[in-house]
Coordinates of C-alpha atoms in Angstrom, one line a residue:
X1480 CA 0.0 0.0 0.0
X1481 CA 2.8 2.4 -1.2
X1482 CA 0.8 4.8 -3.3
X1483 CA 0.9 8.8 -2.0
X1484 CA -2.1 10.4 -2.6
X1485 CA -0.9 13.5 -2.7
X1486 CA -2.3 16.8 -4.6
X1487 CA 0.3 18.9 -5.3
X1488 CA 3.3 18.0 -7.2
X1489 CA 5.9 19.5 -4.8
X1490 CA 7.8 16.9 -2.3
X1491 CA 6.7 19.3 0.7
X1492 CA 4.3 22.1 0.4
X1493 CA 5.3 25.9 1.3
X1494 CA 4.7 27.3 4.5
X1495 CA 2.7 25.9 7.8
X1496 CA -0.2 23.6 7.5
X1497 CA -2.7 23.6 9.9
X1498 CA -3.7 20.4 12.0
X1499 CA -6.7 18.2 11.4
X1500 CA -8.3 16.2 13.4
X1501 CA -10.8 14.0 11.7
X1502 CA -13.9 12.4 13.6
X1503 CA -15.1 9.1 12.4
X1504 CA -13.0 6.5 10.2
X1505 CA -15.6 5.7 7.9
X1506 CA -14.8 5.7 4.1
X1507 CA -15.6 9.6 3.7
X1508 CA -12.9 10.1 6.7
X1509 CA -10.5 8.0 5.8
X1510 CA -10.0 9.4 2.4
X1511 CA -10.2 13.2 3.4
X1512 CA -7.5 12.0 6.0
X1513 CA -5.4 10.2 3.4
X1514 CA -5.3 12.7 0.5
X1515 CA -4.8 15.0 3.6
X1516 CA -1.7 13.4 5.0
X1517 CA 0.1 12.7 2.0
X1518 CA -0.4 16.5 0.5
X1519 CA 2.0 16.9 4.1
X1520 CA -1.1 18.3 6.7
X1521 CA -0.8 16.3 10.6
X1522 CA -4.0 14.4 10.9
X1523 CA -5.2 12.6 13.6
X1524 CA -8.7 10.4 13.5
X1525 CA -10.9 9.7 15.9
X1526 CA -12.7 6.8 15.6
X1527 CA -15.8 5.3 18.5
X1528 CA -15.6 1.8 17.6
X1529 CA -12.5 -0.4 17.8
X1530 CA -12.7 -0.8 14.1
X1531 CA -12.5 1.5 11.3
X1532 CA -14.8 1.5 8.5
X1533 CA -18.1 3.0 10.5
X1534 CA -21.3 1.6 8.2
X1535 CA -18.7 -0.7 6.1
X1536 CA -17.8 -3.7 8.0
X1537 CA -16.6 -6.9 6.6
X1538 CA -17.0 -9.9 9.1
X1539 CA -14.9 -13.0 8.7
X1540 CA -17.0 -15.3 11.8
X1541 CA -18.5 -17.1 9.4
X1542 CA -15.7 -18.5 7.5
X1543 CA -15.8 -16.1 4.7
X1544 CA -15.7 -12.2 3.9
X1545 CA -18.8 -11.4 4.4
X1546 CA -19.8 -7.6 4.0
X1547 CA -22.5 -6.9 6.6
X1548 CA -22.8 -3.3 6.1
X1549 CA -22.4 -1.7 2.5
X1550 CA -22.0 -4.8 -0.1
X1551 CA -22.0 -3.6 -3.7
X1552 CA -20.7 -0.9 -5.6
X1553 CA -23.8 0.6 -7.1
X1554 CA -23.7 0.9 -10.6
X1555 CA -20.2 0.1 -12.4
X1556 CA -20.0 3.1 -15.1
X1557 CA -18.2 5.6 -14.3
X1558 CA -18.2 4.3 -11.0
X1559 CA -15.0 5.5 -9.4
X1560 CA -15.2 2.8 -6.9
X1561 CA -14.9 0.4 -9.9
X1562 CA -12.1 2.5 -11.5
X1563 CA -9.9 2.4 -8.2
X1564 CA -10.7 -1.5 -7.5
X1565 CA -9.1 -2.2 -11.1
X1566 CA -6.1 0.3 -10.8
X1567 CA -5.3 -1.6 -7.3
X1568 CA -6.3 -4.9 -9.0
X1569 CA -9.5 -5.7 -6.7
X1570 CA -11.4 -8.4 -8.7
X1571 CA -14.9 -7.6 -9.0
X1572 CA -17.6 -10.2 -9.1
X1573 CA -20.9 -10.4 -10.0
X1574 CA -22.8 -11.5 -6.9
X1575 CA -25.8 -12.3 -7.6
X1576 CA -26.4 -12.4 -11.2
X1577 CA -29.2 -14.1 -13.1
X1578 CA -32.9 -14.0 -13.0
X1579 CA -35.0 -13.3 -9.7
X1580 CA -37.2 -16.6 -9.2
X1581 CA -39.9 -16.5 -7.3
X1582 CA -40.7 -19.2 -4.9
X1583 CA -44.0 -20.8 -3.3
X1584 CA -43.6 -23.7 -1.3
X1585 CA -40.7 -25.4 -3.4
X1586 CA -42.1 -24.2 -6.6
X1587 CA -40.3 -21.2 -8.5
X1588 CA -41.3 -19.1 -11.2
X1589 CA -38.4 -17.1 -13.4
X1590 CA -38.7 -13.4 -13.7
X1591 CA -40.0 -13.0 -17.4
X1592 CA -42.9 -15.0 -16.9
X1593 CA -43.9 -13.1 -13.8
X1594 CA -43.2 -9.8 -15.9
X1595 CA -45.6 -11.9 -19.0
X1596 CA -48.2 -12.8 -16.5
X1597 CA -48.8 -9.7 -14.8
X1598 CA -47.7 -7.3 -17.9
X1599 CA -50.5 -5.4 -17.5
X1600 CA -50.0 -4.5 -14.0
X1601 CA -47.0 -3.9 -14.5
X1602 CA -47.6 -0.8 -17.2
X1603 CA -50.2 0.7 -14.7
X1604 CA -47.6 0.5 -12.1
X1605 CA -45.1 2.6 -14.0
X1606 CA -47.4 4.9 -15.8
X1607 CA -49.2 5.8 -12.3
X1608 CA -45.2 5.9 -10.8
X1609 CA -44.0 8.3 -13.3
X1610 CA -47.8 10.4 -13.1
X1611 CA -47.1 11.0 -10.0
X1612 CA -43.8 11.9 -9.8
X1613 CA -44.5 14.6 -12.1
X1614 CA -47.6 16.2 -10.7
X1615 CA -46.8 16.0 -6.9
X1616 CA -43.0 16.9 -5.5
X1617 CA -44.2 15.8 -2.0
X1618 CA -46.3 12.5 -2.5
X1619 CA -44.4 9.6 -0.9
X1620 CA -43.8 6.2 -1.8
X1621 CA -46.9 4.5 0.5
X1622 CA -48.9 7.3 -1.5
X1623 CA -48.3 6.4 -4.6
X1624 CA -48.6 2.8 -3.4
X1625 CA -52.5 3.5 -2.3
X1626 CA -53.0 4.9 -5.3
X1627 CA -52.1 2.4 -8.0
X1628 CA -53.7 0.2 -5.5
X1629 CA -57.1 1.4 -6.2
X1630 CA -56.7 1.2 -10.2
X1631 CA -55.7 -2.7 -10.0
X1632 CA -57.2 -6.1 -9.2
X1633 CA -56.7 -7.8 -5.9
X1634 CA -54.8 -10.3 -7.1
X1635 CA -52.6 -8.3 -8.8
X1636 CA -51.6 -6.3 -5.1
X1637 CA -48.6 -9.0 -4.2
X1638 CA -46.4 -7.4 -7.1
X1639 CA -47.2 -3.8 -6.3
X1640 CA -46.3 -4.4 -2.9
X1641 CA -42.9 -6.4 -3.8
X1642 CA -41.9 -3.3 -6.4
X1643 CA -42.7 -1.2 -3.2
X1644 CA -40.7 -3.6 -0.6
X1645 CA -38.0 -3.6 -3.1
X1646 CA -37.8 0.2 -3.5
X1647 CA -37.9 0.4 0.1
X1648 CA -34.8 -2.0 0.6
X1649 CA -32.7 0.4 -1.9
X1650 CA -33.2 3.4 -0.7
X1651 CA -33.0 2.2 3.0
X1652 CA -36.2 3.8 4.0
X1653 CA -40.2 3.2 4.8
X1654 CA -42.4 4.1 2.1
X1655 CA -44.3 6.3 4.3
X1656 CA -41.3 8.9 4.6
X1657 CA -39.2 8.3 0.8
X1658 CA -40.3 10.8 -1.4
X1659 CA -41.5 9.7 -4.4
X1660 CA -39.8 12.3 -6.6
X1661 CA -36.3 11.4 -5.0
X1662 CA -36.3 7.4 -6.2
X1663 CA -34.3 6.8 -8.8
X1664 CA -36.6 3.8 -10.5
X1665 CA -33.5 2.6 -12.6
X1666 CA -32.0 1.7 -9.7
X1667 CA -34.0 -1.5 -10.7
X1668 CA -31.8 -2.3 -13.1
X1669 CA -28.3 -1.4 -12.4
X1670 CA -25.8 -3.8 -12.2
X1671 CA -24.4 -3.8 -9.3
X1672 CA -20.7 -5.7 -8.3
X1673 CA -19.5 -7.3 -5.1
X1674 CA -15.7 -6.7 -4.3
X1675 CA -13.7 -10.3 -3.8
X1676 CA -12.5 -10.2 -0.1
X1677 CA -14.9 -7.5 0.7
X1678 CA -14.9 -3.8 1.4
X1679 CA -12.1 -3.8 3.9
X1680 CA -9.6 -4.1 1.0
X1681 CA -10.6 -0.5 0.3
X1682 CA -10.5 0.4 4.1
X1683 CA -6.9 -0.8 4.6
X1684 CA -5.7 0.9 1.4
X1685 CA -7.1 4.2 2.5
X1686 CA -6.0 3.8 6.5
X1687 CA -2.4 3.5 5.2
X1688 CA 0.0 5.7 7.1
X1689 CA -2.7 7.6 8.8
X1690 CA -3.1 8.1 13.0
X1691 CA -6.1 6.7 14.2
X1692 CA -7.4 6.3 17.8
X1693 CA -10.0 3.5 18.1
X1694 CA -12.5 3.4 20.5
X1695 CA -12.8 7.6 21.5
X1696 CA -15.8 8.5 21.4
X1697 CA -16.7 12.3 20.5
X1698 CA -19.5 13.5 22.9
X1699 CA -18.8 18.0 22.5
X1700 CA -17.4 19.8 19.8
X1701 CA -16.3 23.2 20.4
X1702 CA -15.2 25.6 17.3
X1703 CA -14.3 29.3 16.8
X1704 CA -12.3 31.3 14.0
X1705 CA -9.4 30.1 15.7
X1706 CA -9.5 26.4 15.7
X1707 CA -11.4 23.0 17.0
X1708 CA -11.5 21.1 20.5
X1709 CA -13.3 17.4 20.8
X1710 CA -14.0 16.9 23.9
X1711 CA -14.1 13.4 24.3
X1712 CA -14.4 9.4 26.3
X1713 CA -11.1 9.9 26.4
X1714 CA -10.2 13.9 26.9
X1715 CA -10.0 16.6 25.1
X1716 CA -7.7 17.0 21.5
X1717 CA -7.3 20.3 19.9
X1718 CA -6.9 21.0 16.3
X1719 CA -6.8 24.1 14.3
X1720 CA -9.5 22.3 11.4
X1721 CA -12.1 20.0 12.3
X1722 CA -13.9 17.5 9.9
X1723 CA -16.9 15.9 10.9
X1724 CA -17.4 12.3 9.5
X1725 CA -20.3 10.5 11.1
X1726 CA -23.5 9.2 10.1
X1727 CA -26.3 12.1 10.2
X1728 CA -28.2 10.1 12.5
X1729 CA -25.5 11.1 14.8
X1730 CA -25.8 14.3 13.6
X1731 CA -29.3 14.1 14.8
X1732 CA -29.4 12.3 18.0
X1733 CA -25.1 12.6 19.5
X1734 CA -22.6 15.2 19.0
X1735 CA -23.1 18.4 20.6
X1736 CA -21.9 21.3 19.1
X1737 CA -20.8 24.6 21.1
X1738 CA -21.9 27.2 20.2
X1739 CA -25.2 25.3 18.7
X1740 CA -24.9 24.5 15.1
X1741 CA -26.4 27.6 13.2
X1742 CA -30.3 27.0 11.8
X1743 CA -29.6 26.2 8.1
X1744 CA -27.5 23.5 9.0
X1745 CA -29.7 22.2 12.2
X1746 CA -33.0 22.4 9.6
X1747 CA -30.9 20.3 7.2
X1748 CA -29.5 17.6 9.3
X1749 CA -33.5 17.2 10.7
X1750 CA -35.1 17.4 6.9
X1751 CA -32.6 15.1 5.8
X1752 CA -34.0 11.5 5.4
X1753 CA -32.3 9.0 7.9
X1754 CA -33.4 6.4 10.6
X1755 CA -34.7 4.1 8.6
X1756 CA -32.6 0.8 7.9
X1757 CA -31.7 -2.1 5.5
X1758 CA -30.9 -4.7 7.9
X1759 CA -29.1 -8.7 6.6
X1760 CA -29.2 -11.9 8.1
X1761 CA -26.9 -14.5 6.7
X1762 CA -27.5 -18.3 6.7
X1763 CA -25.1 -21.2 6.5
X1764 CA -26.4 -24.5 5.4
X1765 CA -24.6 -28.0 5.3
X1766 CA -26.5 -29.0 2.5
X1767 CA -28.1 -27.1 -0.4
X1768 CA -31.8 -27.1 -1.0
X1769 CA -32.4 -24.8 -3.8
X1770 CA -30.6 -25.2 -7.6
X1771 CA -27.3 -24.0 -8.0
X1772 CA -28.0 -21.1 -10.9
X1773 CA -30.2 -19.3 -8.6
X1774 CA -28.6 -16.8 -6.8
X1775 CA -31.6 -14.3 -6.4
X1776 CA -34.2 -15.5 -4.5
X1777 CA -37.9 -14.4 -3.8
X1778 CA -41.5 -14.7 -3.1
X1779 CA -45.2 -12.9 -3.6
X1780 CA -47.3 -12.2 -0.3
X1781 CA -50.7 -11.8 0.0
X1782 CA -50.5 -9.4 2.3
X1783 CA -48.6 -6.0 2.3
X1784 CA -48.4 -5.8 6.5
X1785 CA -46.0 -8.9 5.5
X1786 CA -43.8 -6.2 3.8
X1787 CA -39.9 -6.1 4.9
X1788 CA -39.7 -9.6 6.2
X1789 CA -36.4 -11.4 4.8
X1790 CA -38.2 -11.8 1.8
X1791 CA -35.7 -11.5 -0.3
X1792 CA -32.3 -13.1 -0.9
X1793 CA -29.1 -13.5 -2.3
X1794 CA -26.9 -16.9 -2.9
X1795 CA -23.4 -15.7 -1.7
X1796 CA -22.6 -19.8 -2.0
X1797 CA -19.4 -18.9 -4.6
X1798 CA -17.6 -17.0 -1.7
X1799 CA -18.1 -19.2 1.0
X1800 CA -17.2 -22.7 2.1
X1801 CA -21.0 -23.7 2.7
X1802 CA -24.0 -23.2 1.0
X1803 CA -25.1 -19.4 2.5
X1804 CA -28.0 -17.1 1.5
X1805 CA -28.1 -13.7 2.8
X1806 CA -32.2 -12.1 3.5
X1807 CA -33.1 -8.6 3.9
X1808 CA -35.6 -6.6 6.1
X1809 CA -36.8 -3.1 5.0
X1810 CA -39.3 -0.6 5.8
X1811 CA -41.5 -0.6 8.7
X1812 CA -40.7 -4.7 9.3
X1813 CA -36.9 -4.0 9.4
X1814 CA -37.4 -0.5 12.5
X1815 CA -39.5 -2.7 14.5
X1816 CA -37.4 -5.9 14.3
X1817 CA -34.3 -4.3 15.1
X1818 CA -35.8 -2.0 17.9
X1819 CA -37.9 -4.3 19.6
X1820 CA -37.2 -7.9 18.8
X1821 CA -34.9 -10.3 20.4
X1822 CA -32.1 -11.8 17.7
X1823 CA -33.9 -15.6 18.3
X1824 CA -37.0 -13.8 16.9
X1825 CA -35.5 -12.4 14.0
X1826 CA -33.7 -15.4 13.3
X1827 CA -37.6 -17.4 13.4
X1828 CA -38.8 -14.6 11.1
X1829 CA -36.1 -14.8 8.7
X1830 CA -36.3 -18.6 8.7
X1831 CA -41.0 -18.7 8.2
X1832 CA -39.8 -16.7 5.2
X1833 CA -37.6 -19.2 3.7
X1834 CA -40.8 -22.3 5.0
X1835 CA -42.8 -20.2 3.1
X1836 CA -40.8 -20.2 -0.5
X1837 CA -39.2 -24.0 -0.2
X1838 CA -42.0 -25.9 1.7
X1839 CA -40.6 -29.0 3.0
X1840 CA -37.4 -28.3 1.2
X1841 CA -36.1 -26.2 4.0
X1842 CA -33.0 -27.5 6.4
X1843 CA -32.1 -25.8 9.4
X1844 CA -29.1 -23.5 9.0
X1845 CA -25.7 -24.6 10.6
X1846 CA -24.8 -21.2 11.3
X1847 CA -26.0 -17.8 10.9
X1848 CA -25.1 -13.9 11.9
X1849 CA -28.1 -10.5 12.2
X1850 CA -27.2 -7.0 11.9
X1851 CA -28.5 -4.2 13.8
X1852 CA -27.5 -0.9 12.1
X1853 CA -30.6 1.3 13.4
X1854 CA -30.4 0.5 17.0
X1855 CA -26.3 1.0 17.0
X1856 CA -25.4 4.0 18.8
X1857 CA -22.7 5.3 16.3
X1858 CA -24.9 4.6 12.9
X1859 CA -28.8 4.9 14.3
X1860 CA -29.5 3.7 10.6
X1861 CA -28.5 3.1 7.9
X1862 CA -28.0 5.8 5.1
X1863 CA -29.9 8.3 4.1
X1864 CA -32.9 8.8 1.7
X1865 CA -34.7 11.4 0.2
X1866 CA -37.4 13.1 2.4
X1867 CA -38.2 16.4 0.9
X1868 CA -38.5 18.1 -2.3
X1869 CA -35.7 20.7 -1.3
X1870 CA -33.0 17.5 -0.5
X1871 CA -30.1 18.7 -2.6
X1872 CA -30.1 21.9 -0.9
X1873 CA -30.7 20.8 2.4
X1874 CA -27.3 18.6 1.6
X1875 CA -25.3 21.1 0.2
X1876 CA -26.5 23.2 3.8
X1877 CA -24.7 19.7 5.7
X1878 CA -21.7 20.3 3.7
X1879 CA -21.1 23.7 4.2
X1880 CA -18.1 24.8 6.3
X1881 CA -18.1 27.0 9.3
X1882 CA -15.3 29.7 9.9
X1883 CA -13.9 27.3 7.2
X1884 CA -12.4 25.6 10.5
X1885 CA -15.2 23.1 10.8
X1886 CA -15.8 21.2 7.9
X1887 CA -18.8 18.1 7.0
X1888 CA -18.3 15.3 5.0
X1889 CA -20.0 12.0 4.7
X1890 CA -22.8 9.7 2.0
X1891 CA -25.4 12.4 3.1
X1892 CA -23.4 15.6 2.3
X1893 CA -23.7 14.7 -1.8
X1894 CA -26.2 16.2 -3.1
X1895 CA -26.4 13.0 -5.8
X1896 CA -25.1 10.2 -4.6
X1897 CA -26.5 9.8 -0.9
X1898 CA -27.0 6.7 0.0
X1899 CA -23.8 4.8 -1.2
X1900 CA -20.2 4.1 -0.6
X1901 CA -18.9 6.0 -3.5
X1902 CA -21.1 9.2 -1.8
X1903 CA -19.1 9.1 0.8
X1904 CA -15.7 8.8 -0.8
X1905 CA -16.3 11.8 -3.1
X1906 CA -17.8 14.1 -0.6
X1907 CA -14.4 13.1 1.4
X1908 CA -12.2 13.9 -1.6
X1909 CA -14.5 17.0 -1.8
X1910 CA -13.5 18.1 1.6
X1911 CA -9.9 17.5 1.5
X1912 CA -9.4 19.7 -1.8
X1913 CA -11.6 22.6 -0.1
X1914 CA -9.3 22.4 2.7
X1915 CA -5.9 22.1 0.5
X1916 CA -7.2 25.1 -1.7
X1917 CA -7.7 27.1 1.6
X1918 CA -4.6 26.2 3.4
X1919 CA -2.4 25.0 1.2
X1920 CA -1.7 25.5 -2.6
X1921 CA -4.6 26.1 -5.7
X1922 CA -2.2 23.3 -7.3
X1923 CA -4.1 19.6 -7.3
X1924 CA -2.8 16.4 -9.3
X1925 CA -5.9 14.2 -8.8
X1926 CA -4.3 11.7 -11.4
X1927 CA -2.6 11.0 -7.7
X1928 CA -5.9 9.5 -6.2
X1929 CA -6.8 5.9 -7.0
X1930 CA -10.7 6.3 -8.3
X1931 CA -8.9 9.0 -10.7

């Protein structure tokens, strides 16, 4: 991990550069620390948990890499998280590829013919999606949801309400609260690409070199013209720039600021959509029960209250040394189960979901791991989603800088790509070349950073 990410072309820049202290080690963080530190600023992170990577988090308990937290780069053109896995040589993989089936009991029906057989309902749903998008900046997803719902047959509801659950599981959000006008509908369709060993190979790549404290835990931030103190689990650090890097959930619900946070900024982080989550639940099995080209598994309920249930999943069999499906919870399902349930619960929930698409087909899973992102004190979620009509404004409020000592970074600072890994490594770039053009030199080589 030799490569300087440096933006100036000069061995050592001219004159004094300030200190930085950077507050959360999450992918924005660590690469505004990185470019930071190698363009010759001292940088210091401070990080709560006793691993880096905040809302990325690659577990190996299982007997694989296993990405619990962000999985997949999200659309590979002109991705640059595709651009910087191939310039460091990161294979990328196609996990999971193929048709969706869709079980009942044992039985499975391919994609197409559910798009043949319910074609009709199918042109409604978009026609009244894109309607509505168009006349109403403010109607949310549930909305629109009730509406199609009254121009449609009953049995035609368990699709609508799968589209819906699906949408939900994207954008990481209930339907009552995502704006309709703020889904991007071809997210459908993007491919999507898993990294081979997980995210963590980007993690250790951009931690090279840098000073990070593990475990401190930021409770007050204080900031003038003059500089930045953290007072934190573990004292107080001082810095002359701040950068804060933490989930807005945080934002919302953790970090004081002193003086308070000035109203634009406190009206953005509250308008901003966050708290809802996309929560996984992986499954080892010593045998396998469903065939081997399926790798994206799902079924039709008749009821939408059954919405957000581990209804679908993904075979992640090729990267592990058992047979392994990972299930998703979303929307209203996913805040209650993670709030309120106890993990044995989830696990039965997750596993009535699978009794109800193989039947008697089913075997008991040898081994198994559930996340938690919404009720973890240092995500409270996890990412954000569009809530308001006004939501690229209200981000590019998060992002701005105060006394240009105090900067924000992070997925929901972009004002286009919230939401996603490569959101938070360019709003992190973002923030390190505002600081180098402040405090440093106008001159930037970004030919210098991996993703470029």
């Amino acid at each position: 991990m030799s490569r300087i990410w440096k933006l100036h072309s000069k061995d050592k820049p001219k004159g004094y550069l300030p200190r930085v202290v950077v507050v959360g080690a999450g992918i924005s963080g660590l690469v505004c620390a990185r470019i930071l530190k190698d363009s010759g600023f001292d940088v210091l992170l401070l990080e709560a948990r006793k691993r880096i990577g905040g809302r990325i988090w690659t577990d190996h308990s299982l007997g694989f890499s296993c990405d619990l937290g962000a999985s997949w780069i999200h659309g590979k053109w002109g991705n640059p998280l595709v651009k910087w896995c191939k310039r460091s040589s990161y294979k990328l993989l196609s996990i999971p590829s193929g048709r969706i089936w869709f079980y009942t009991k044992g039985d499975f029906v391919p994609d197409y013919k559910m798009i043949w057989n319910y074609k009709g309902t199918i042109l409604k749903m978009f026609a009244r999606f894109f309607k509505n998008r168009s006349l109403n900046g403010t109607l949310t997803l549930n909305e629109a949801r009730s509406l199609i719902a009254q121009s449609i047959k009953p049995h035609e509801l368990p699709l609508l309400n799968w589209v819906v659950e699906l949408l939900e599981a994207i954008n990481g959000a209930p339907s009552y609260e995502l704006i309709l006008n703020e889904i991007g509908i071809l997210e459908l369709f993007q491919s999507n690409l898993l990294i081979e060993g997980g995210y963590e190979k980007l993690l250790q790549e951009a931690s090279y070199g840098l000073d990070i404290r593990k475990g401190v835990v930021v409770e007050a931030v204080e900031y003038t013209s003059r500089g930045v103190s953290f007072h934190t689990s573990e004292g107080t650090y001082g810095a002359e720039l701040g950068i804060i890097s933490v989930p807005i959930g945080v934002l919302k619900r953790g970090i004081k600021f002193f003086p308070p946070l000035p109203d634009y900024k406190t009206n953005a982080i509250q308008k901003i959509g966050y708290g809802g989550v996309l929560n996984k639940v992986v499954f080892l099995f010593k045998e396998r029960f469903w065939p081997s080209p399926h790798q994206r598994l799902t079924y039709l309920s008749a009821s939408y209250k059954e919405n957000g249930g581990f209804r679908y999943w993904a075979d992640f069999s090729s990267v592990s040394p058992l047979p392994t499906l990972m299930g998703f919870s979303n929307g209203e399902a996913a805040i209650s189960m993670d709030l309120y349930m106890k993990e044995e619960d989830i696990y039965e929930t997750a596993l009535s979901s699978l009794r109800e698409m193989f039947g008697d087909d089913l075997i008991e899973p040898s081994d198994f791991i559930i996340t938690r992102w919404l009720s973890d004190p240092f995500s409270k979620g996890s990412y954000s989603y569009g809530k308001t009509k006004d939501d690229h404004l209200e981000r590019h409020a998060m992002s701005h800088p105060l006394y240009n000592r105090l900067f924000f970074t992070g997925e929901a600072t972009h004002p286009a790509h919230y939401g996603t890994v490569h959101g938070a490594l360019l709003s992190g770039e973002r923030e390190a070349r505002r600081i180098h053009k402040l405090f440093c030199c106008k001159e930037e080589i970004l030919k210098n950073l991996p993703w470029r």
